[in-house]
PDB file of C-alpha atoms in Angstrom:
ATOM      1  CA  MET W   1     -36.504  50.356 -97.830  1.00 45.00           C
ATOM      2  CA  THR W   2     -36.325  54.050 -98.450  1.00 43.00           C
ATOM      3  CA  ALA W   3     -33.169  56.133 -98.735  1.00 41.00           C
ATOM      4  CA  LEU W   4     -33.919  57.655 -95.311  1.00 35.00           C
ATOM      5  CA  HIS W   5     -34.008  54.209 -93.746  1.00 43.00           C
ATOM      6  CA  LEU W   6     -30.646  53.344 -95.328  1.00 39.00           C
ATOM      7  CA  ILE W   7     -29.039  56.524 -93.943  1.00 35.00           C
ATOM      8  CA  LEU W   8     -30.375  55.848 -90.453  1.00 34.00           C
ATOM      9  CA  ALA W   9     -29.166  52.241 -90.583  1.00 44.00           C
ATOM     10  CA  GLN W  10     -25.637  53.277 -91.542  1.00 43.00           C
ATOM     11  CA  ALA W  11     -25.339  56.143 -89.035  1.00 40.00           C
ATOM     12  CA  PRO W  12     -24.131  54.081 -86.020  1.00 44.00           C
ATOM     13  CA  ALA W  13     -21.376  52.425 -88.091  1.00 41.00           C
ATOM     14  CA  ALA W  14     -20.177  55.781 -89.335  1.00 40.00           C
ATOM     15  CA  THR W  15     -20.104  57.149 -85.800  1.00 40.00           C
ATOM     16  CA  ALA W  16     -18.049  54.184 -84.581  1.00 40.00           C
ATOM     17  CA  GLY W  17     -15.644  54.653 -87.459  1.00 43.00           C
ATOM     18  CA  GLU W  18     -15.206  58.315 -86.560  1.00 42.00           C
ATOM     19  CA  VAL W  19     -14.421  57.384 -82.949  1.00 42.00           C
ATOM     20  CA  VAL W  20     -11.687  54.971 -84.078  1.00 46.00           C
ATOM     21  CA  ALA W  21     -10.293  57.477 -86.573  1.00 47.00           C
ATOM     22  CA  ASN W  22     -10.114  60.148 -83.869  1.00 58.00           C
ATOM     23  CA  GLU W  23      -7.964  57.949 -81.597  1.00 62.00           C
ATOM     24  CA  SER W  24      -4.770  59.854 -80.828  1.00 66.00           C
ATOM     25  CA  LEU W  25      -1.329  58.283 -80.627  1.00 61.00           C
ATOM     26  CA  TRP W  26      -1.383  58.782 -76.856  1.00 61.00           C
ATOM     27  CA  ASP W  27      -4.745  56.997 -76.585  1.00 63.00           C
ATOM     28  CA  LEU W  28      -3.382  54.063 -78.560  1.00 63.00           C
ATOM     29  CA  THR W  29      -0.283  53.986 -76.367  1.00 62.00           C
ATOM     30  CA  LEU W  30      -2.405  53.791 -73.233  1.00 64.00           C
ATOM     31  CA  LYS W  31      -4.291  50.855 -74.710  1.00 68.00           C
ATOM     32  CA  GLY W  32      -1.006  48.935 -74.707  1.00 63.00           C
ATOM     33  CA  GLY W  33      -1.258  48.504 -70.936  1.00 75.00           C
ATOM     34  CA  TRP W  34       1.586  48.172 -68.429  1.00 82.00           C
ATOM     35  CA  ILE W  35       3.889  46.552 -71.002  1.00 83.00           C
ATOM     36  CA  MET W  36       4.362  50.007 -72.540  1.00 86.00           C
ATOM     37  CA  ILE W  37       6.156  51.230 -69.388  1.00 90.00           C
ATOM     38  CA  PRO W  38       9.303  49.059 -69.738  1.00 90.00           C
ATOM     39  CA  LEU W  39       9.287  49.682 -73.488  1.00 92.00           C
ATOM     40  CA  ALA W  40       9.171  53.438 -72.884  1.00 91.00           C
ATOM     41  CA  LEU W  41      12.053  53.200 -70.400  1.00 94.00           C
ATOM     42  CA  LEU W  42      14.124  51.168 -72.868  1.00 93.00           C
ATOM     43  CA  ALA W  43      13.436  53.728 -75.594  1.00 94.00           C
ATOM     44  CA  ILE W  44      14.353  56.733 -73.420  1.00 94.00           C
ATOM     45  CA  VAL W  45      17.612  55.221 -72.156  1.00 94.00           C
ATOM     46  CA  SER W  46      18.580  54.030 -75.653  1.00 94.00           C
ATOM     47  CA  ILE W  47      18.018  57.468 -77.166  1.00 95.00           C
ATOM     48  CA  TYR W  48      20.065  59.072 -74.382  1.00 95.00           C
ATOM     49  CA  ILE W  49      22.933  56.605 -74.889  1.00 95.00           C
ATOM     50  CA  PHE W  50      22.855  57.175 -78.649  1.00 95.00           C
ATOM     51  CA  PHE W  51      23.248  60.952 -78.487  1.00 95.00           C
ATOM     52  CA  GLU W  52      25.715  60.830 -75.575  1.00 95.00           C
ATOM     53  CA  ARG W  53      27.903  58.314 -77.432  1.00 94.00           C
ATOM     54  CA  ILE W  54      27.667  60.302 -80.674  1.00 94.00           C
ATOM     55  CA  PHE W  55      29.120  63.302 -78.851  1.00 93.00           C
ATOM     56  CA  ALA W  56      31.856  61.252 -77.150  1.00 91.00           C
ATOM     57  CA  ILE W  57      32.884  59.453 -80.352  1.00 91.00           C
ATOM     58  CA  SER W  58      32.921  62.695 -82.325  1.00 90.00           C
ATOM     59  CA  GLN W  59      35.219  64.201 -79.700  1.00 87.00           C
ATOM     60  CA  ALA W  60      37.506  61.180 -79.898  1.00 85.00           C
ATOM     61  CA  ALA W  61      37.614  61.277 -83.697  1.00 84.00           C
ATOM     62  CA  HIS W  62      38.619  64.945 -83.759  1.00 81.00           C
ATOM     63  CA  GLU W  63      42.377  65.463 -83.570  1.00 76.00           C
ATOM     64  CA  ASP W  64      45.086  67.880 -84.656  1.00 74.00           C
ATOM     65  CA  ASN W  65      46.468  66.905 -88.056  1.00 76.00           C
ATOM     66  CA  ASP W  66      49.891  68.242 -87.042  1.00 83.00           C
ATOM     67  CA  PHE W  67      49.990  66.328 -83.758  1.00 86.00           C
ATOM     68  CA  MET W  68      52.201  63.471 -84.938  1.00 86.00           C
ATOM     69  CA  GLN W  69      54.525  65.828 -86.773  1.00 86.00           C
ATOM     70  CA  LYS W  70      55.029  67.852 -83.589  1.00 88.00           C
ATOM     71  CA  ILE W  71      55.700  64.653 -81.630  1.00 87.00           C
ATOM     72  CA  LYS W  72      58.211  63.604 -84.284  1.00 88.00           C
ATOM     73  CA  ASN W  73      60.027  66.914 -84.053  1.00 87.00           C
ATOM     74  CA  PHE W  74      60.200  66.777 -80.255  1.00 87.00           C
ATOM     75  CA  ILE W  75      61.496  63.206 -80.179  1.00 87.00           C
ATOM     76  CA  HIS W  76      64.123  63.821 -82.853  1.00 84.00           C
ATOM     77  CA  ALA W  77      65.259  66.856 -80.869  1.00 83.00           C
ATOM     78  CA  GLY W  78      65.439  64.775 -77.696  1.00 83.00           C
ATOM     79  CA  GLN W  79      62.724  66.863 -76.054  1.00 87.00           C
ATOM     80  CA  ILE W  80      60.877  63.991 -74.395  1.00 89.00           C
ATOM     81  CA  ASP W  81      59.306  66.086 -71.642  1.00 90.00           C
ATOM     82  CA  GLU W  82      57.945  68.549 -74.204  1.00 90.00           C
ATOM     83  CA  ALA W  83      56.487  65.681 -76.232  1.00 89.00           C
ATOM     84  CA  ARG W  84      54.734  64.273 -73.190  1.00 91.00           C
ATOM     85  CA  GLN W  85      53.427  67.688 -72.225  1.00 91.00           C
ATOM     86  CA  LEU W  86      51.942  68.065 -75.710  1.00 90.00           C
ATOM     87  CA  CYS W  87      50.215  64.706 -75.272  1.00 89.00           C
ATOM     88  CA  LYS W  88      48.773  65.755 -71.921  1.00 89.00           C
ATOM     89  CA  ASN W  89      47.511  69.034 -73.397  1.00 89.00           C
ATOM     90  CA  THR W  90      45.807  67.178 -76.269  1.00 87.00           C
ATOM     91  CA  ASN W  91      42.635  65.478 -75.086  1.00 85.00           C
ATOM     92  CA  SER W  92      42.268  62.531 -77.467  1.00 88.00           C
ATOM     93  CA  PRO W  93      42.699  58.745 -77.404  1.00 90.00           C
ATOM     94  CA  SER W  94      45.680  59.020 -79.753  1.00 89.00           C
ATOM     95  CA  SER W  95      47.494  61.471 -77.472  1.00 90.00           C
ATOM     96  CA  ARG W  96      47.043  59.195 -74.464  1.00 91.00           C
ATOM     97  CA  MET W  97      48.366  56.238 -76.439  1.00 91.00           C
ATOM     98  CA  ILE W  98      51.391  58.161 -77.653  1.00 91.00           C
ATOM     99  CA  ASP W  99      52.070  59.506 -74.160  1.00 91.00           C
ATOM    100  CA  LYS W 100      52.206  55.945 -72.832  1.00 91.00           C
ATOM    101  CA  GLY W 101      54.521  54.960 -75.669  1.00 90.00           C
ATOM    102  CA  ILE W 102      56.851  57.910 -75.020  1.00 90.00           C
ATOM    103  CA  SER W 103      56.993  56.973 -71.331  1.00 88.00           C
ATOM    104  CA  ARG W 104      58.322  53.545 -72.397  1.00 88.00           C
ATOM    105  CA  ILE W 105      61.079  54.868 -74.683  1.00 86.00           C
ATOM    106  CA  GLY W 106      64.335  53.064 -73.920  1.00 83.00           C
ATOM    107  CA  ARG W 107      62.653  49.718 -73.326  1.00 87.00           C
ATOM    108  CA  PRO W 108      62.398  46.903 -75.902  1.00 87.00           C
ATOM    109  CA  MET W 109      60.190  47.835 -78.845  1.00 87.00           C
ATOM    110  CA  ASN W 110      57.800  45.001 -78.082  1.00 90.00           C
ATOM    111  CA  ASP W 111      57.198  46.414 -74.588  1.00 88.00           C
ATOM    112  CA  VAL W 112      56.507  49.834 -76.080  1.00 88.00           C
ATOM    113  CA  LEU W 113      54.044  48.370 -78.574  1.00 90.00           C
ATOM    114  CA  ILE W 114      52.204  46.369 -75.916  1.00 90.00           C
ATOM    115  CA  ALA W 115      51.895  49.439 -73.685  1.00 91.00           C
ATOM    116  CA  VAL W 116      50.489  51.517 -76.537  1.00 91.00           C
ATOM    117  CA  GLU W 117      48.041  48.793 -77.586  1.00 91.00           C
ATOM    118  CA  ASN W 118      46.810  48.326 -74.010  1.00 93.00           C
ATOM    119  CA  VAL W 119      45.962  52.016 -73.764  1.00 92.00           C
ATOM    120  CA  GLY W 120      44.258  51.805 -77.161  1.00 91.00           C
ATOM    121  CA  ASN W 121      42.114  48.906 -75.977  1.00 92.00           C
ATOM    122  CA  ILE W 122      41.101  50.881 -72.893  1.00 93.00           C
ATOM    123  CA  GLU W 123      40.171  53.893 -75.023  1.00 92.00           C
ATOM    124  CA  ILE W 124      38.037  51.764 -77.346  1.00 92.00           C
ATOM    125  CA  SER W 125      36.350  50.173 -74.332  1.00 92.00           C
ATOM    126  CA  LYS W 126      35.467  53.659 -73.054  1.00 92.00           C
ATOM    127  CA  LEU W 127      33.936  54.581 -76.407  1.00 92.00           C
ATOM    128  CA  GLU W 128      31.809  51.420 -76.385  1.00 92.00           C
ATOM    129  CA  LYS W 129      30.255  52.282 -73.042  1.00 91.00           C
ATOM    130  CA  GLY W 130      26.518  51.636 -73.214  1.00 91.00           C
ATOM    131  CA  PHE W 131      26.713  49.465 -76.323  1.00 94.00           C
ATOM    132  CA  SER W 132      25.643  46.389 -74.349  1.00 93.00           C
ATOM    133  CA  TRP W 133      22.457  48.221 -73.356  1.00 93.00           C
ATOM    134  CA  LEU W 134      21.641  48.971 -76.992  1.00 94.00           C
ATOM    135  CA  ALA W 135      22.318  45.369 -77.995  1.00 95.00           C
ATOM    136  CA  THR W 136      20.127  44.087 -75.165  1.00 94.00           C
ATOM    137  CA  THR W 137      17.345  46.517 -76.087  1.00 94.00           C
ATOM    138  CA  ALA W 138      17.508  45.508 -79.756  1.00 94.00           C
ATOM    139  CA  ALA W 139      16.962  41.877 -78.791  1.00 93.00           C
ATOM    140  CA  GLY W 140      14.764  42.329 -75.719  1.00 93.00           C
ATOM    141  CA  ALA W 141      12.272  45.015 -76.776  1.00 93.00           C
ATOM    142  CA  PRO W 142      10.567  42.840 -79.445  1.00 92.00           C
ATOM    143  CA  MET W 143      10.361  40.000 -76.908  1.00 93.00           C
ATOM    144  CA  ILE W 144       8.676  42.306 -74.393  1.00 90.00           C
ATOM    145  CA  GLY W 145       6.309  43.379 -77.184  1.00 88.00           C
ATOM    146  CA  PHE W 146       5.479  39.745 -77.905  1.00 87.00           C
ATOM    147  CA  LEU W 147       4.839  39.251 -74.190  1.00 86.00           C
ATOM    148  CA  GLY W 148       2.267  42.031 -74.485  1.00 82.00           C
ATOM    149  CA  THR W 149       0.781  40.196 -77.454  1.00 81.00           C
ATOM    150  CA  VAL W 150       0.293  37.068 -75.380  1.00 81.00           C
ATOM    151  CA  THR W 151      -1.135  38.881 -72.352  1.00 80.00           C
ATOM    152  CA  GLY W 152      -3.436  40.878 -74.616  1.00 76.00           C
ATOM    153  CA  MET W 153      -4.792  37.769 -76.290  1.00 77.00           C
ATOM    154  CA  VAL W 154      -5.274  36.090 -72.904  1.00 76.00           C
ATOM    155  CA  GLN W 155      -7.211  39.159 -71.753  1.00 73.00           C
ATOM    156  CA  ALA W 156      -9.316  39.080 -74.925  1.00 67.00           C
ATOM    157  CA  PHE W 157     -10.255  35.414 -74.515  1.00 66.00           C
ATOM    158  CA  MET W 158     -11.008  35.888 -70.827  1.00 72.00           C
ATOM    159  CA  ALA W 159     -13.325  38.763 -71.726  1.00 67.00           C
ATOM    160  CA  LEU W 160     -14.905  36.612 -74.416  1.00 63.00           C
ATOM    161  CA  ALA W 161     -15.502  33.765 -71.998  1.00 66.00           C
ATOM    162  CA  GLY W 162     -16.969  36.142 -69.418  1.00 64.00           C
ATOM    163  CA  ALA W 163     -19.345  37.717 -71.923  1.00 61.00           C
ATOM    164  CA  GLY W 164     -20.947  34.393 -72.789  1.00 61.00           C
ATOM    165  CA  SER W 165     -23.690  34.598 -75.403  1.00 60.00           C
ATOM    166  CA  SER W 166     -23.535  38.408 -75.472  1.00 62.00           C
ATOM    167  CA  ALA W 167     -19.938  38.403 -76.782  1.00 56.00           C
ATOM    168  CA  ASN W 168     -19.109  40.771 -79.627  1.00 58.00           C
ATOM    169  CA  VAL W 169     -16.120  42.565 -81.126  1.00 58.00           C
ATOM    170  CA  THR W 170     -16.288  45.296 -78.463  1.00 62.00           C
ATOM    171  CA  VAL W 171     -15.663  42.719 -75.735  1.00 55.00           C
ATOM    172  CA  LEU W 172     -12.462  41.608 -77.505  1.00 59.00           C
ATOM    173  CA  SER W 173     -11.253  45.078 -78.451  1.00 63.00           C
ATOM    174  CA  GLN W 174      -9.238  45.941 -75.298  1.00 67.00           C
ATOM    175  CA  GLY W 175      -7.221  42.735 -75.388  1.00 67.00           C
ATOM    176  CA  ILE W 176      -6.645  42.965 -79.122  1.00 73.00           C
ATOM    177  CA  TYR W 177      -5.569  46.599 -78.775  1.00 71.00           C
ATOM    178  CA  GLU W 178      -3.031  45.604 -76.117  1.00 74.00           C
ATOM    179  CA  ALA W 179      -1.725  42.728 -78.241  1.00 77.00           C
ATOM    180  CA  LEU W 180      -1.235  44.796 -81.391  1.00 82.00           C
ATOM    181  CA  VAL W 181       0.005  48.031 -79.781  1.00 84.00           C
ATOM    182  CA  THR W 182       2.663  46.296 -77.672  1.00 86.00           C
ATOM    183  CA  THR W 183       3.856  44.288 -80.670  1.00 87.00           C
ATOM    184  CA  VAL W 184       4.281  47.419 -82.765  1.00 89.00           C
ATOM    185  CA  ALA W 185       5.934  49.334 -79.904  1.00 89.00           C
ATOM    186  CA  GLY W 186       8.361  46.511 -79.156  1.00 91.00           C
ATOM    187  CA  LEU W 187       9.408  46.234 -82.787  1.00 93.00           C
ATOM    188  CA  ILE W 188       9.864  50.010 -83.126  1.00 93.00           C
ATOM    189  CA  VAL W 189      12.047  50.233 -80.004  1.00 94.00           C
ATOM    190  CA  GLY W 190      14.049  47.176 -81.042  1.00 95.00           C
ATOM    191  CA  ILE W 191      14.635  48.471 -84.574  1.00 95.00           C
ATOM    192  CA  ILE W 192      15.730  51.893 -83.287  1.00 94.00           C
ATOM    193  CA  ALA W 193      18.180  50.286 -80.833  1.00 95.00           C
ATOM    194  CA  MET W 194      19.569  47.961 -83.506  1.00 96.00           C
ATOM    195  CA  PHE W 195      20.245  50.775 -85.991  1.00 96.00           C
ATOM    196  CA  ALA W 196      21.717  52.934 -83.210  1.00 95.00           C
ATOM    197  CA  TYR W 197      24.054  50.106 -82.164  1.00 96.00           C
ATOM    198  CA  ASN W 198      25.234  49.414 -85.712  1.00 96.00           C
ATOM    199  CA  PHE W 199      25.730  53.108 -86.477  1.00 96.00           C
ATOM    200  CA  LEU W 200      27.752  53.716 -83.325  1.00 95.00           C
ATOM    201  CA  SER W 201      29.791  50.558 -83.919  1.00 95.00           C
ATOM    202  CA  SER W 202      30.757  51.793 -87.377  1.00 94.00           C
ATOM    203  CA  ARG W 203      31.850  55.130 -85.896  1.00 94.00           C
ATOM    204  CA  VAL W 204      33.959  53.383 -83.257  1.00 94.00           C
ATOM    205  CA  LYS W 205      35.615  51.251 -85.946  1.00 94.00           C
ATOM    206  CA  LYS W 206      36.686  54.423 -87.731  1.00 92.00           C
ATOM    207  CA  VAL W 207      38.247  55.711 -84.524  1.00 91.00           C
ATOM    208  CA  MET W 208      39.908  52.326 -84.044  1.00 92.00           C
ATOM    209  CA  ASN W 209      41.451  52.562 -87.509  1.00 91.00           C
ATOM    210  CA  LYS W 210      42.826  56.002 -86.657  1.00 89.00           C
ATOM    211  CA  LEU W 211      44.337  54.659 -83.449  1.00 90.00           C
ATOM    212  CA  GLU W 212      45.963  51.800 -85.328  1.00 90.00           C
ATOM    213  CA  ASN W 213      47.431  54.239 -87.844  1.00 89.00           C
ATOM    214  CA  SER W 214      48.741  56.411 -85.013  1.00 87.00           C
ATOM    215  CA  THR W 215      50.312  53.353 -83.373  1.00 88.00           C
ATOM    216  CA  MET W 216      52.094  52.309 -86.563  1.00 90.00           C
ATOM    217  CA  GLU W 217      53.237  55.859 -87.217  1.00 88.00           C
ATOM    218  CA  PHE W 218      54.629  56.141 -83.687  1.00 86.00           C
ATOM    219  CA  MET W 219      56.443  52.813 -83.883  1.00 87.00           C
ATOM    220  CA  ASP W 220      57.928  53.802 -87.256  1.00 86.00           C
ATOM    221  CA  LEU W 221      59.008  57.057 -85.655  1.00 83.00           C
ATOM    222  CA  LEU W 222      60.931  55.217 -82.949  1.00 81.00           C
ATOM    223  CA  ASN W 223      62.655  53.112 -85.587  1.00 77.00           C
ATOM    224  CA  GLU W 224      63.719  56.105 -87.651  1.00 67.00           C
ATOM    225  CA  PRO W 225      67.332  57.190 -87.317  1.00 55.00           C
ATOM    226  CA  ALA W 226      67.730  60.646 -85.812  1.00 52.00           C
ATOM    227  CA  LYS W 227      68.620  63.318 -88.348  1.00 53.00           C
TER     228      LYS W 227
END
């Protein structure tokens, strides 16, 4: 066989390879079939929750370093109304906790502590809004991807059975594309949601530690003798 014959024989394979190489990300996504729709919705909502919670947690973590000192000065001076007004003017979980504690001054210390802790629990619950969605997405997205794997393989074998003796790789390609693309997409969405959940949880724990420190500082303040 001459060199010309070899080039002509290899030309169709090269053309097919170029077609595959020129597949865009969007084209591959479309090959994933309808399973890509719920995965896309999970990804969009998870990304929105992540950035919205980042903003909310950052706001909660930011506080005036002199806040507790001002509260201490007001309480020692007997200016309870001024202390509560400062709490209301300071938009933070700590200020709302301290305001509740100040409103309970004069009651048994255990009642004050319980009131403060209850507000703290409510504030933490607010910060964790949407976390259940991220946790569900982290576990559910790979399962949806695996569902696409199964439906894709079923489609491939149905196409193979329908093709009969003329079956080839092209007949199987659509089903195999769907199986592989949905698996990859499900894993990507699940991994993103898992890292987002863990990152946000660590940020909330830092805020929780600050709230616990504020609670202890406030309770120590109430136990201090007036100067």
